[in-house]
XYZ file of N, CA and C in Angstrom:
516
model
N -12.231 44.005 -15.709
C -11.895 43.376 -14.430
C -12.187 44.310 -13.264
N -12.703 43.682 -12.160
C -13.105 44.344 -11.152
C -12.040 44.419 -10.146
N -10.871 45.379 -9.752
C -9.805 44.830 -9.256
C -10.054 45.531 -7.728
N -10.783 46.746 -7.711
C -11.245 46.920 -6.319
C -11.879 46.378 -5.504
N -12.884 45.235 -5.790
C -13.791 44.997 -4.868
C -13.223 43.602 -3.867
N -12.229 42.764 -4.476
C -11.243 42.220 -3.869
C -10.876 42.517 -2.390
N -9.750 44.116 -2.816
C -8.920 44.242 -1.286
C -10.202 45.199 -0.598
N -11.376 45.792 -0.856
C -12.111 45.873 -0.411
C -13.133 44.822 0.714
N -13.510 44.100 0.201
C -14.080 43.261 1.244
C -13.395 42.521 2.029
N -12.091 41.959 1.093
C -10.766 41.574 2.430
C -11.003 41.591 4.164
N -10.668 40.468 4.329
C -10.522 40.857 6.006
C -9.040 40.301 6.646
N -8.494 40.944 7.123
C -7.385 40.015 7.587
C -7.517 38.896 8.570
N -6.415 38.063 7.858
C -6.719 36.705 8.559
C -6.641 36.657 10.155
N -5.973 37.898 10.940
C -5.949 37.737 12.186
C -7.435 38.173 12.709
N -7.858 39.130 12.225
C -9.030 39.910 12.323
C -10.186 38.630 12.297
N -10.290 37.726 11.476
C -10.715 36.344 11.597
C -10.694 35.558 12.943
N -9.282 35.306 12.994
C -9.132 34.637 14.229
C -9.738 34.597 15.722
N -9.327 36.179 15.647
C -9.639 36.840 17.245
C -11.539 36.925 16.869
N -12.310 36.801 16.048
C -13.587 36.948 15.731
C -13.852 35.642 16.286
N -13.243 34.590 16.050
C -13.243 33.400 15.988
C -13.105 32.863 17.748
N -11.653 33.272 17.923
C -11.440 32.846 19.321
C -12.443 34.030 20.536
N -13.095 34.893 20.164
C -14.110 35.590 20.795
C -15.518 34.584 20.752
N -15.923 34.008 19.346
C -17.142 33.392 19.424
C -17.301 31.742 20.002
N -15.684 31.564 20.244
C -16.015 30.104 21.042
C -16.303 30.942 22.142
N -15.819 31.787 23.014
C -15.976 32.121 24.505
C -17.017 32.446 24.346
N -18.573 32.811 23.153
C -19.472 32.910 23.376
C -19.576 34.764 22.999
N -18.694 35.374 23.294
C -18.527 36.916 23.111
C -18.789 37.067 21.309
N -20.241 38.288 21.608
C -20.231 38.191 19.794
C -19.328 40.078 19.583
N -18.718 39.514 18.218
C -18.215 40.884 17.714
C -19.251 41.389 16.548
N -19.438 42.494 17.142
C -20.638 42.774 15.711
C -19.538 43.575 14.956
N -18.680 44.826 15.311
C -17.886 45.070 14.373
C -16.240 45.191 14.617
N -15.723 44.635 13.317
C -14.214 43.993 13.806
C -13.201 45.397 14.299
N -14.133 46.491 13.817
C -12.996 47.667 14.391
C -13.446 47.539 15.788
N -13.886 47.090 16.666
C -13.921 47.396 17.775
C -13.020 46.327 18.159
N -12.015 45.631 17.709
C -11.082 44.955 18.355
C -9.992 45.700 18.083
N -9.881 46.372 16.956
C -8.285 47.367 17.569
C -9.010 48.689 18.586
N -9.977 49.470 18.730
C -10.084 50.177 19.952
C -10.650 49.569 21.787
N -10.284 48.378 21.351
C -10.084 47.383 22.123
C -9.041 47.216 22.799
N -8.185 47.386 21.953
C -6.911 47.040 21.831
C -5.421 48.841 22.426
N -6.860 49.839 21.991
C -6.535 51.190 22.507
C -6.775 51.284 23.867
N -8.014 50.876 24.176
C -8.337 51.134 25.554
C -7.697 50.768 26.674
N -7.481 52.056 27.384
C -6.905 52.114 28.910
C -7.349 51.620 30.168
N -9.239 51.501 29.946
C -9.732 50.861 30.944
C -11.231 51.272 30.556
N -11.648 49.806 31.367
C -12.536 49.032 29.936
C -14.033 48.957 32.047
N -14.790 48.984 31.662
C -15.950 49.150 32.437
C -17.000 48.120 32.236
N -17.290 47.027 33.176
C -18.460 45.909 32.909
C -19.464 46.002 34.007
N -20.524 45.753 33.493
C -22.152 45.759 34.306
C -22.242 44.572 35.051
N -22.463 43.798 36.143
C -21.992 42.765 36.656
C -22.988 42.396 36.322
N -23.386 41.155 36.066
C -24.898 40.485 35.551
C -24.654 39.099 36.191
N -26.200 38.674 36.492
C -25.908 37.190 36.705
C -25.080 36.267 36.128
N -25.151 36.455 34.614
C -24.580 35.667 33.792
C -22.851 35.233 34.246
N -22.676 36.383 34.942
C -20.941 36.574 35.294
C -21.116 35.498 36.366
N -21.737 35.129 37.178
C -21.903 34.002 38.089
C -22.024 32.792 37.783
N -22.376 32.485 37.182
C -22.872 31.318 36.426
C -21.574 30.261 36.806
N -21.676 29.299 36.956
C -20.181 28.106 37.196
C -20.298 27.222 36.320
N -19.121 27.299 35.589
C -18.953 26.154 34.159
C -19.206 24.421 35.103
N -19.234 23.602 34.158
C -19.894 22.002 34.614
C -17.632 20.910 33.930
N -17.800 20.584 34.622
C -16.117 19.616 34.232
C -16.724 18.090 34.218
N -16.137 16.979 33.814
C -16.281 15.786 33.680
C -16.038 15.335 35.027
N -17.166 14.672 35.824
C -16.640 14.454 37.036
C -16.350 12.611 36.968
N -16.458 11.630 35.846
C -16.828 10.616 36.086
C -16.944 10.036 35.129
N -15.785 8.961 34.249
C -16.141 8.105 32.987
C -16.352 6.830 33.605
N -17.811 6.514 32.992
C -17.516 5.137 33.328
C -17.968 3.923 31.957
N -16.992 3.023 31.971
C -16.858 2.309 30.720
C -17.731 0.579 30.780
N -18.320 0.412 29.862
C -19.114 -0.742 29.799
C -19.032 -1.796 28.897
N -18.023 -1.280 28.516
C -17.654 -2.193 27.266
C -16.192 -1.920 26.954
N -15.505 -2.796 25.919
C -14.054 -2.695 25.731
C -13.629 -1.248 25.015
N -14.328 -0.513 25.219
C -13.707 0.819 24.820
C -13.301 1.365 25.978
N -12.384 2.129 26.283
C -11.571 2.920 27.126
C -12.496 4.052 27.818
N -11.707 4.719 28.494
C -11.966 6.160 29.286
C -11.406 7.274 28.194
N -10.272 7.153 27.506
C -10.142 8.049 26.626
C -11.067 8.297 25.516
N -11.206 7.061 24.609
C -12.059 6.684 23.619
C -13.881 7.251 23.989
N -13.708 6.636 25.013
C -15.291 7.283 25.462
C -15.329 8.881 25.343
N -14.332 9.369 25.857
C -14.085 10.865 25.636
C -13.893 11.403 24.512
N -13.630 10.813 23.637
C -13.266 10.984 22.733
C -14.468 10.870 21.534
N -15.149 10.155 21.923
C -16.296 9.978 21.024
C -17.776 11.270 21.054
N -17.779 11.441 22.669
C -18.688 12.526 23.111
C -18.300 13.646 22.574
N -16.715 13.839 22.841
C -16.239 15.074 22.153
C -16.607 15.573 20.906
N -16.032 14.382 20.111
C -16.597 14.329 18.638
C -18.220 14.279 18.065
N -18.658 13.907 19.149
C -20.311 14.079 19.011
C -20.707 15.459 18.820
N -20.319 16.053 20.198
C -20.973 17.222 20.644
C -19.963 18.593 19.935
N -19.270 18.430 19.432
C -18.217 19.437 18.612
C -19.130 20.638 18.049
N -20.143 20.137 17.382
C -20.648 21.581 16.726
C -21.823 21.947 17.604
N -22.372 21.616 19.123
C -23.548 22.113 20.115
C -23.087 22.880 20.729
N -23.736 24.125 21.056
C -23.442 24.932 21.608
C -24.071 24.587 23.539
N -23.137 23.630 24.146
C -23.682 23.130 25.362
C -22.526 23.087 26.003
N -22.591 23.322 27.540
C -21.821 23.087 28.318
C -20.962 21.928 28.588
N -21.943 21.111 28.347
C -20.999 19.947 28.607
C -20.492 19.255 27.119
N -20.205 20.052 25.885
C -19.464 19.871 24.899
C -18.079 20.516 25.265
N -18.271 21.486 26.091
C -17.119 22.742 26.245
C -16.444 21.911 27.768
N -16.982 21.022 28.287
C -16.591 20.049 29.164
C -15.828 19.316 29.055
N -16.249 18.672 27.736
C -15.693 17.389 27.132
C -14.557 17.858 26.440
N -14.584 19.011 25.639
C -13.531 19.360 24.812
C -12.098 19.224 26.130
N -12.240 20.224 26.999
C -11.783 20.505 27.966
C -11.025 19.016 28.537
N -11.561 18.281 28.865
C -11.203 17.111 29.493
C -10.350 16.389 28.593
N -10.692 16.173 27.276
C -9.925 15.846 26.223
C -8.497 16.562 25.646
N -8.513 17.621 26.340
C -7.429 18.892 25.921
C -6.264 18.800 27.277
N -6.657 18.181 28.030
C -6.480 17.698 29.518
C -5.336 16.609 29.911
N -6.267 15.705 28.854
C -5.849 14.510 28.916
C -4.915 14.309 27.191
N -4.753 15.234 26.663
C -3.998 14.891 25.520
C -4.640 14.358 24.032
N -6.134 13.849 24.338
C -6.775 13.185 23.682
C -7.153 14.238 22.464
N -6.706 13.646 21.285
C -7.283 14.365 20.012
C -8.851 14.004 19.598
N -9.428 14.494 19.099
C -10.910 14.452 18.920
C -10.699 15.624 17.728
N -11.962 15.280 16.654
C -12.205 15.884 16.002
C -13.755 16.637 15.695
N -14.136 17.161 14.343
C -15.090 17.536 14.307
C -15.974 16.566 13.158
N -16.955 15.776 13.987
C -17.977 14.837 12.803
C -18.942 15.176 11.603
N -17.786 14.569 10.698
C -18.466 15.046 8.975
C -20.025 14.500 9.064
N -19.975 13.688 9.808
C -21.553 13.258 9.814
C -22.219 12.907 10.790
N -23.659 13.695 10.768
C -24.002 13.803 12.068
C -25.501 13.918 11.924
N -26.161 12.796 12.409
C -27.923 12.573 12.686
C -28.398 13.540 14.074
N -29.151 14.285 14.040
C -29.822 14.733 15.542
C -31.065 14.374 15.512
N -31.329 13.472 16.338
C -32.824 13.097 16.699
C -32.798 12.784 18.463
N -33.258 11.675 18.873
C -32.714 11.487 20.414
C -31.333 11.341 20.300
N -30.832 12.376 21.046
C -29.463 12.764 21.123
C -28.988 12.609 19.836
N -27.384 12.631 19.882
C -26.581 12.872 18.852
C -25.727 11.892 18.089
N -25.742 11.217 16.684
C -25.501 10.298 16.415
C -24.388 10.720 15.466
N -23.103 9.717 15.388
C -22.016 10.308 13.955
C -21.687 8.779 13.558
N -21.502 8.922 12.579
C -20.797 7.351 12.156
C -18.947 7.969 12.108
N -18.596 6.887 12.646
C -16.877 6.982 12.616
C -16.356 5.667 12.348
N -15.420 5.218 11.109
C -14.889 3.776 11.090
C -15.967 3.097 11.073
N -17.094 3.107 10.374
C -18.175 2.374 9.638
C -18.827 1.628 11.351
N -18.641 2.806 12.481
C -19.744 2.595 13.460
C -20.514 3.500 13.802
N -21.645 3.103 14.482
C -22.711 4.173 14.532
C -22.279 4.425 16.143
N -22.267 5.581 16.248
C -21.942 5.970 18.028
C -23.156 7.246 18.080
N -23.585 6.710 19.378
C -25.032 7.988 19.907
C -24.546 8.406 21.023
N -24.737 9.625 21.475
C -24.786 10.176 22.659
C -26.041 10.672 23.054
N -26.274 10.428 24.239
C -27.319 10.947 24.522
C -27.812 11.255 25.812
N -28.862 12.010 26.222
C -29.150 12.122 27.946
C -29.395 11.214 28.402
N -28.539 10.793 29.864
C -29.510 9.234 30.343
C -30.742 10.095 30.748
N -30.928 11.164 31.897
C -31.809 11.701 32.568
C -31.994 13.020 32.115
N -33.347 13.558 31.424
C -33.447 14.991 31.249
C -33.597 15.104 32.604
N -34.572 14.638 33.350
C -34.870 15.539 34.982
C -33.554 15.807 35.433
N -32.687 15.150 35.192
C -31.634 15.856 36.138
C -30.865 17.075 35.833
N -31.587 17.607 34.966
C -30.476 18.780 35.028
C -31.127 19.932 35.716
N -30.045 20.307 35.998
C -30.606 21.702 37.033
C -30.298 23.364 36.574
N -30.479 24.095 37.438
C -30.170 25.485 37.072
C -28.744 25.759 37.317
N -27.962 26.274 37.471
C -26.500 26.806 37.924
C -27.134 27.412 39.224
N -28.052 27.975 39.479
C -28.454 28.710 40.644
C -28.381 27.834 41.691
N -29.030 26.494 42.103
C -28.995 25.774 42.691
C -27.852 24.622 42.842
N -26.589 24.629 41.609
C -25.646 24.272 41.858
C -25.775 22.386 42.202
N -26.775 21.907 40.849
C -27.099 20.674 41.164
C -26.591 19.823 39.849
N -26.299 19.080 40.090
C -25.109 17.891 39.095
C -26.231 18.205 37.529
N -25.393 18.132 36.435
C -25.935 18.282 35.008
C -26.961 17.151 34.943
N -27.414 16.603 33.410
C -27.555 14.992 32.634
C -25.874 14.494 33.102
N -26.302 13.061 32.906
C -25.171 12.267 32.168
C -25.308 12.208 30.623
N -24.448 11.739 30.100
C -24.622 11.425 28.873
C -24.133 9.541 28.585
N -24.912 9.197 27.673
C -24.724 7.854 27.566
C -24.223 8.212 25.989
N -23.626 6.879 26.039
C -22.608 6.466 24.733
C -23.180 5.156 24.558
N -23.577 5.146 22.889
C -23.950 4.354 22.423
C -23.415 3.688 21.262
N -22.911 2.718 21.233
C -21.995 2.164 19.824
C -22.506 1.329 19.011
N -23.188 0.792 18.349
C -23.938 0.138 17.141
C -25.092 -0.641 17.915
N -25.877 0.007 18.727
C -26.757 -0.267 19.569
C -26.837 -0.531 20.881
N -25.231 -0.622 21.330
C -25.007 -1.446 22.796
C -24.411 -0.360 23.700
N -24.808 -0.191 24.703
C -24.591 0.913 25.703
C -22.573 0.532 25.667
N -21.933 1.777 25.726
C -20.867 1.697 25.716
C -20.218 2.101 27.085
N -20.677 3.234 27.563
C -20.217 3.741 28.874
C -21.228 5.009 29.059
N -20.962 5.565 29.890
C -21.349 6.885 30.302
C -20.402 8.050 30.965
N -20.774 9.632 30.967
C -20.116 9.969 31.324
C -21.305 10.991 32.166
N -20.498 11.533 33.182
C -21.258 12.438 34.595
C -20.933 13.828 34.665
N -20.968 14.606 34.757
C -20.611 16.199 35.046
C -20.580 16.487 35.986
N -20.107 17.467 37.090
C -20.530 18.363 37.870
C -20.419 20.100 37.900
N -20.861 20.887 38.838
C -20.104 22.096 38.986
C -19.169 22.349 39.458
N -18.288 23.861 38.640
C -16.868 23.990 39.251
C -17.379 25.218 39.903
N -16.572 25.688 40.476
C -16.083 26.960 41.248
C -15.651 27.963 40.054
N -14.701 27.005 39.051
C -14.478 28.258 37.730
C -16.170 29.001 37.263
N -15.682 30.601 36.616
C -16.604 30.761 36.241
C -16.061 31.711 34.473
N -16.660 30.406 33.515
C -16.091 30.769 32.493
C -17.027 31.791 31.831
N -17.066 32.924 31.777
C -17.498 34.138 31.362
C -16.195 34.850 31.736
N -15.930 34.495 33.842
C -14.988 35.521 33.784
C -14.003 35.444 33.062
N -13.724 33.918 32.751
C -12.563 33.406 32.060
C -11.967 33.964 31.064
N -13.572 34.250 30.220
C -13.011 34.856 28.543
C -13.008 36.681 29.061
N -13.798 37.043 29.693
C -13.751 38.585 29.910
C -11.757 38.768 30.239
């Protein structure tokens, strides 16, 4: 029996976590001891970079087209966009976290034009109404919308804009 190699590779489960709650904010840990001398440090020194400017995008606008709700609509994008690494997933989560709305993460999930999951034996798409519209953060010009699509029939849409928050500083 190999009884060392066990508590050897071990990681503790908090040591997980904080790896974890670092890589939603986007912050990568390459090694986990640098979160307890992290955790030593008296005062900590950052390079200001554009990136620190940058202004996160919020839900500025549900609008519904069918007998599904404003929550539900939120709720569906959420669940769409759960595993993209995009702003306006981290939007939606947000708005949903806001508003109380539970959303989960979709066991099943097509990517082709935009993003498709089946939930309760329906097919729901999200997708860009407008690529042209999205802009840079530099110029501070409204995202895509995203359209919601439910077993073929436009369901609603939802709109973005820019905030004033700027989530880099958020997680720093």
């Amino acid at each position: 029996p190999d009884y060392a190699t066990g508590p050897g590779v071990a990681v503790p489960l908090e040591t997980l976590a904080s790896v974890f709650a670092c890589a939603q904010q986007g912050i990568v840990v390459r090694e986990t001891e640098a979160l307890d001398r992290l955790a030593e440090a008296d005062l900590i020194l950052l390079d200001c970079r554009a990136a620190l400017d940058r202004s996160a995008i919020e839900v500025a606008k549900v609008s519904c087209l069918s007998s599904l709700t404003e929550q539900e609509l939120l709720r569906l994008a959420a669940t769409a966009l759960a595993r993209i690494d995009d702003d306006r997933a981290q939007a939606l989560t947000e708005a949903c976290r806001r508003r109380g709305i539970e959303w989960s993460v979709a066991a099943q999930l097509d990517v082709g034009p935009g993003i498709t999951i089946y939930e309760n034996g329906k097919r729901v798409s999200v997708v860009e109404e407008d690529r042209s519209a999205i802009r840079t953060a530099v110029n501070r010009e409204p995202t895509a919308s995203l359209t919601i699509v439910v077993d073929g029939v436009v369901a609603g849409g939802i709109a973005f804009k820019r905030t004033t928050q700027r989530p880099d500083r958020t997680a720093i």
